[in-house]
Amino acid sequence: MRDNALVERMRSRVAAGGKALAAYFTAGDPDLETTVRVVGAAAAAGADCVEIGIPYSDPLADGRVIQAAAVRSLRAGFRLRDTWEIARRVRGSGTPLAVMTYFNPVLQYGLDKFCRDAASAGIAGLLVPDLPPEEAADLGQAARGHGVALVPFVAPTSPDERMKMAVEAGDGFVYCISVTGVTGARDSVSARARDLVGRVRVYTSLPVLVGFGISSPDQAREVAGWADGVVVGSALVQRVAAASSPEEAASSVHGFVAALREALPLAAP
């Protein structure tokens, strides 16, 4: 896919010998203003991509931290179209934006309309963790039609045939789920994650990033030894939840993302 900011950023980062950093936040947690502030802070601190998660009432892939964030957002009145407002307000940062959502909200919104409105708001990537590769063709076509990269997911339990199918239909990067469980910060990186990255590389030249459980610069550095980068979510959402104001949330996020960035080289020495 050409002329897509996410694809170009990931490709250029890896080509330079660097390691990519993607940051995740739940949209509208605890309000739109805070999300705008923390997305901007992550971009300013060096994230290569910011994922804006659409809160959903049945978040089967999310652990307690992101589930709680979704509840806060929905109770505050978040609507799916608020995602586009957030994106429009932060798109000037120069950091590629992606939306992470479950499939049902996309289906209810309309596949083509969702991708059209996402692209119009400045969204470059789409992540749908509960979309099986066998059923991804229609959404993939709609996303490509509007210049949005559909990022594939693979897990330690993915058979090779389904893994190959997923990465061949995807773009931007491959999201490797490090554990057979839900999102959430963990004390150590699963040993299965390294094997998973090796299996994925057989089938794709896309950058391979590891998520689910990365919670510290040391873990990010460890994973970067054998993957192309990391995705950090719960550890950032925790910082947003602990802050008493949008300004405090942005400051905390900026400091943590800067520390992660320092652990991940921008280019080969």
Coordinates of C-alpha atoms in Angstrom, one line a residue:
M1 CA 0.0 0.0 0.0
R2 CA 1.4 3.4 -1.1
D3 CA 0.8 6.8 0.3
N4 CA -0.2 5.5 3.7
A5 CA 1.5 7.2 6.7
L6 CA 1.5 4.1 8.9
V7 CA 2.9 1.8 6.3
E8 CA 5.6 4.4 5.4
R9 CA 6.6 5.0 9.0
M10 CA 6.9 1.4 9.9
R11 CA 8.8 0.5 6.7
S12 CA 11.2 3.4 7.1
R13 CA 11.8 2.7 10.8
V14 CA 12.8 -0.9 10.2
A15 CA 14.7 -0.1 7.0
A16 CA 16.9 2.3 9.0
G17 CA 17.6 -0.5 11.6
G18 CA 15.4 1.1 14.2
K19 CA 12.7 -0.3 16.4
A20 CA 9.1 0.8 16.3
L21 CA 7.0 2.0 19.2
A22 CA 3.2 1.9 19.1
A23 CA 1.1 3.4 22.0
Y24 CA -2.5 2.6 22.8
F25 CA -5.1 4.7 24.6
T26 CA -8.9 4.2 25.1
A27 CA -10.8 7.0 23.4
G28 CA -12.8 9.2 25.8
D29 CA -11.1 7.9 28.9
P30 CA -12.0 9.7 31.1
D31 CA -13.1 12.4 28.5
L32 CA -12.2 13.5 25.0
E33 CA -9.9 16.4 26.1
T34 CA -7.7 14.0 28.1
T35 CA -7.5 11.6 25.1
V36 CA -6.4 14.5 22.9
R37 CA -3.8 15.5 25.4
V38 CA -2.3 12.0 25.9
V39 CA -2.3 11.1 22.2
G40 CA -0.4 14.4 21.5
A41 CA 2.0 13.7 24.4
A42 CA 2.8 10.2 23.1
A43 CA 3.4 11.5 19.6
A44 CA 5.7 14.3 20.9
A45 CA 7.6 11.8 23.0
G46 CA 8.5 9.7 20.0
A47 CA 5.8 7.1 19.3
D48 CA 5.8 5.8 15.8
C49 CA 2.0 5.1 15.9
V50 CA -0.8 5.9 18.3
E51 CA -3.7 3.4 18.5
I52 CA -7.0 5.0 19.5
G53 CA -9.2 2.3 21.0
I54 CA -12.9 2.5 20.6
P55 CA -14.6 1.5 23.9
Y56 CA -16.9 -1.4 23.7
S57 CA -19.2 -3.1 26.1
D58 CA -17.9 -6.7 25.4
P59 CA -14.1 -6.3 25.1
L60 CA -13.2 -10.0 25.0
A61 CA -9.4 -9.3 24.3
D62 CA -9.0 -6.7 27.0
G63 CA -7.9 -7.2 30.6
R64 CA -9.2 -5.3 33.6
V65 CA -7.2 -2.1 33.0
I66 CA -8.6 -1.4 29.5
Q67 CA -12.0 -2.8 30.5
A68 CA -12.2 -0.2 33.2
A69 CA -11.1 2.5 30.8
A70 CA -13.9 1.5 28.4
V71 CA -16.5 1.7 31.2
R72 CA -15.3 5.2 32.2
S73 CA -15.5 6.3 28.7
L74 CA -18.9 4.9 27.9
R75 CA -20.4 6.2 31.2
A76 CA -19.1 9.6 30.2
G77 CA -21.2 9.4 27.0
F78 CA -18.6 8.4 24.4
R79 CA -20.0 7.8 20.9
L80 CA -18.1 6.1 18.1
R81 CA -18.1 9.3 16.0
D82 CA -16.2 11.0 18.8
T83 CA -13.2 9.0 17.6
W84 CA -13.1 11.0 14.4
E85 CA -13.1 14.3 16.4
I86 CA -10.1 13.1 18.5
A87 CA -8.2 12.1 15.3
R88 CA -8.9 15.4 13.6
R89 CA -7.6 17.3 16.6
V90 CA -4.3 15.4 16.8
R91 CA -3.6 14.5 13.1
G92 CA -1.3 17.4 12.8
S93 CA 1.3 15.8 15.1
G94 CA 2.8 13.9 12.1
T95 CA 2.5 10.6 14.0
P96 CA 0.4 8.0 12.2
L97 CA -2.9 7.2 13.9
A98 CA -4.7 3.9 14.0
V99 CA -8.1 2.8 15.3
M100 CA -8.4 -0.4 17.4
T101 CA -11.9 -1.7 17.6
Y102 CA -14.0 -4.9 17.7
F103 CA -15.8 -6.0 14.6
N104 CA -19.4 -5.5 15.7
P105 CA -19.2 -1.7 16.0
V106 CA -17.7 -1.5 12.5
L107 CA -20.4 -3.8 11.1
Q108 CA -23.1 -1.7 12.7
Y109 CA -21.6 1.5 11.4
G110 CA -21.1 0.0 7.9
L111 CA -17.8 -1.3 6.6
D112 CA -17.3 1.2 3.8
K113 CA -18.6 4.1 5.8
F114 CA -16.4 3.3 8.7
C115 CA -13.3 3.2 6.6
R116 CA -14.3 6.3 4.7
D117 CA -14.9 8.4 7.8
A118 CA -11.7 7.0 9.4
A119 CA -9.6 8.0 6.4
S120 CA -11.3 11.4 6.3
A121 CA -10.4 12.0 10.0
G122 CA -6.7 11.1 9.3
I123 CA -6.7 7.5 10.5
A124 CA -4.1 5.4 8.6
G125 CA -4.5 2.0 10.3
L126 CA -7.3 -0.3 11.5
L127 CA -6.9 -3.1 14.0
V128 CA -9.8 -5.5 14.7
P129 CA -8.6 -8.3 17.1
D130 CA -11.8 -10.4 16.9
L131 CA -11.9 -10.5 13.0
P132 CA -10.9 -14.0 11.8
P133 CA -8.7 -14.0 8.7
E134 CA -11.2 -16.1 6.9
E135 CA -13.8 -13.3 7.2
A136 CA -11.5 -10.3 6.7
A137 CA -11.9 -9.9 2.9
D138 CA -14.8 -7.5 2.9
L139 CA -13.3 -5.2 5.5
G140 CA -9.9 -5.4 3.9
Q141 CA -11.3 -4.4 0.6
A142 CA -13.1 -1.4 2.2
A143 CA -10.0 -0.4 4.1
R144 CA -7.8 -0.5 1.0
G145 CA -10.3 1.4 -1.0
H146 CA -9.9 4.3 1.4
G147 CA -6.2 4.0 1.9
V148 CA -6.4 2.5 5.4
A149 CA -4.0 -0.3 6.4
L150 CA -5.8 -3.3 8.0
V151 CA -3.2 -4.6 10.5
P152 CA -3.3 -8.4 11.1
F153 CA -3.1 -10.2 14.4
V154 CA -1.4 -13.5 15.2
A155 CA -1.3 -15.4 18.5
P156 CA 0.8 -18.3 19.9
T157 CA -2.2 -20.5 19.1
S158 CA -2.4 -19.5 15.4
P159 CA -1.8 -22.5 13.1
D160 CA 0.7 -21.7 10.4
E161 CA -2.0 -21.8 7.7
R162 CA -4.2 -19.2 9.4
M163 CA -1.1 -17.1 10.2
K164 CA -0.1 -17.1 6.6
M165 CA -3.6 -16.1 5.6
A166 CA -3.7 -13.3 8.1
V167 CA -0.4 -11.6 7.2
E168 CA -1.0 -11.9 3.4
A169 CA -4.2 -10.0 3.8
G170 CA -2.8 -7.3 6.1
D171 CA -0.6 -4.3 5.9
G172 CA 1.3 -1.8 8.0
F173 CA 2.7 -4.3 10.5
V174 CA 1.9 -7.6 12.1
Y175 CA 0.6 -7.4 15.7
C176 CA 1.9 -10.5 17.6
I177 CA -0.1 -11.2 20.7
S178 CA 2.5 -12.4 23.2
V179 CA 0.3 -14.5 25.4
T180 CA -2.8 -16.7 25.2
G181 CA -4.8 -14.3 27.3
V182 CA -6.1 -10.8 27.5
T183 CA -4.3 -7.4 27.6
G184 CA -2.5 -6.2 30.7
A185 CA 0.9 -5.3 32.1
R186 CA 3.0 -8.2 33.1
D187 CA 6.2 -8.7 35.1
S188 CA 8.0 -10.6 32.3
V189 CA 7.7 -11.3 28.6
S190 CA 6.3 -14.7 27.6
A191 CA 8.9 -17.0 26.1
R192 CA 6.4 -18.0 23.5
A193 CA 6.5 -14.5 22.0
R194 CA 10.0 -15.0 20.6
D195 CA 9.0 -18.2 18.9
L196 CA 5.9 -16.6 17.5
V197 CA 7.9 -13.8 15.9
G198 CA 10.2 -16.4 14.3
R199 CA 7.2 -18.3 12.9
V200 CA 5.6 -15.1 11.5
R201 CA 8.7 -14.0 9.7
V202 CA 8.5 -17.1 7.5
Y203 CA 5.4 -15.7 5.9
T204 CA 5.9 -11.9 5.7
S205 CA 8.3 -9.1 5.2
L206 CA 6.0 -6.7 7.2
P207 CA 7.5 -5.3 10.4
V208 CA 6.6 -7.5 13.4
L209 CA 5.6 -5.8 16.6
V210 CA 4.8 -7.6 19.9
G211 CA 2.0 -6.5 22.3
F212 CA 0.0 -7.6 25.3
G213 CA 2.1 -7.4 28.5
I214 CA 4.9 -4.9 27.6
S215 CA 5.0 -2.6 30.7
S216 CA 8.5 -1.2 31.1
P217 CA 11.5 0.1 29.1
D218 CA 13.5 -3.0 30.0
Q219 CA 10.9 -5.3 28.6
A220 CA 10.7 -3.1 25.4
R221 CA 14.5 -3.4 25.1
E222 CA 14.4 -7.1 25.5
V223 CA 11.7 -7.6 22.9
A224 CA 13.4 -5.3 20.5
G225 CA 16.3 -7.8 20.5
W226 CA 14.2 -10.2 18.3
A227 CA 11.2 -8.2 17.1
D228 CA 10.8 -5.0 15.1
G229 CA 9.1 -3.2 17.9
V230 CA 6.5 -3.2 20.6
V231 CA 2.9 -2.1 21.3
V232 CA 2.3 -0.7 24.8
G233 CA -1.3 -0.2 26.1
S234 CA -2.3 -1.1 29.6
A235 CA 0.8 0.5 31.2
L236 CA -0.2 3.8 29.5
V237 CA -3.9 3.5 30.3
Q238 CA -2.9 3.0 33.9
R239 CA -1.1 6.3 33.9
V240 CA -4.1 8.1 32.5
A241 CA -6.3 6.5 35.1
A242 CA -4.0 7.6 37.9
A243 CA -3.8 11.2 36.8
S244 CA -6.0 13.9 38.4
S245 CA -6.1 16.2 35.4
P246 CA -5.6 16.1 31.6
E247 CA -2.3 18.0 32.1
E248 CA -1.0 15.5 34.7
A249 CA -2.0 12.6 32.4
A250 CA -0.2 14.1 29.4
S251 CA 2.9 14.8 31.5
S252 CA 3.0 11.2 32.9
V253 CA 2.4 9.7 29.4
H254 CA 5.1 11.9 27.9
G255 CA 7.7 10.8 30.4
F256 CA 6.9 7.1 30.1
V257 CA 6.8 7.1 26.3
A258 CA 10.1 9.0 26.2
A259 CA 11.6 6.3 28.4
L260 CA 10.3 3.6 26.1
R261 CA 11.7 5.5 23.1
E262 CA 15.1 5.7 24.7
A263 CA 15.1 1.9 25.1
L264 CA 14.2 1.5 21.4
P265 CA 16.7 2.8 18.8
L266 CA 15.5 5.1 16.1
A267 CA 18.1 3.7 13.7
A268 CA 21.1 1.4 13.6
P269 CA 24.2 2.8 15.3

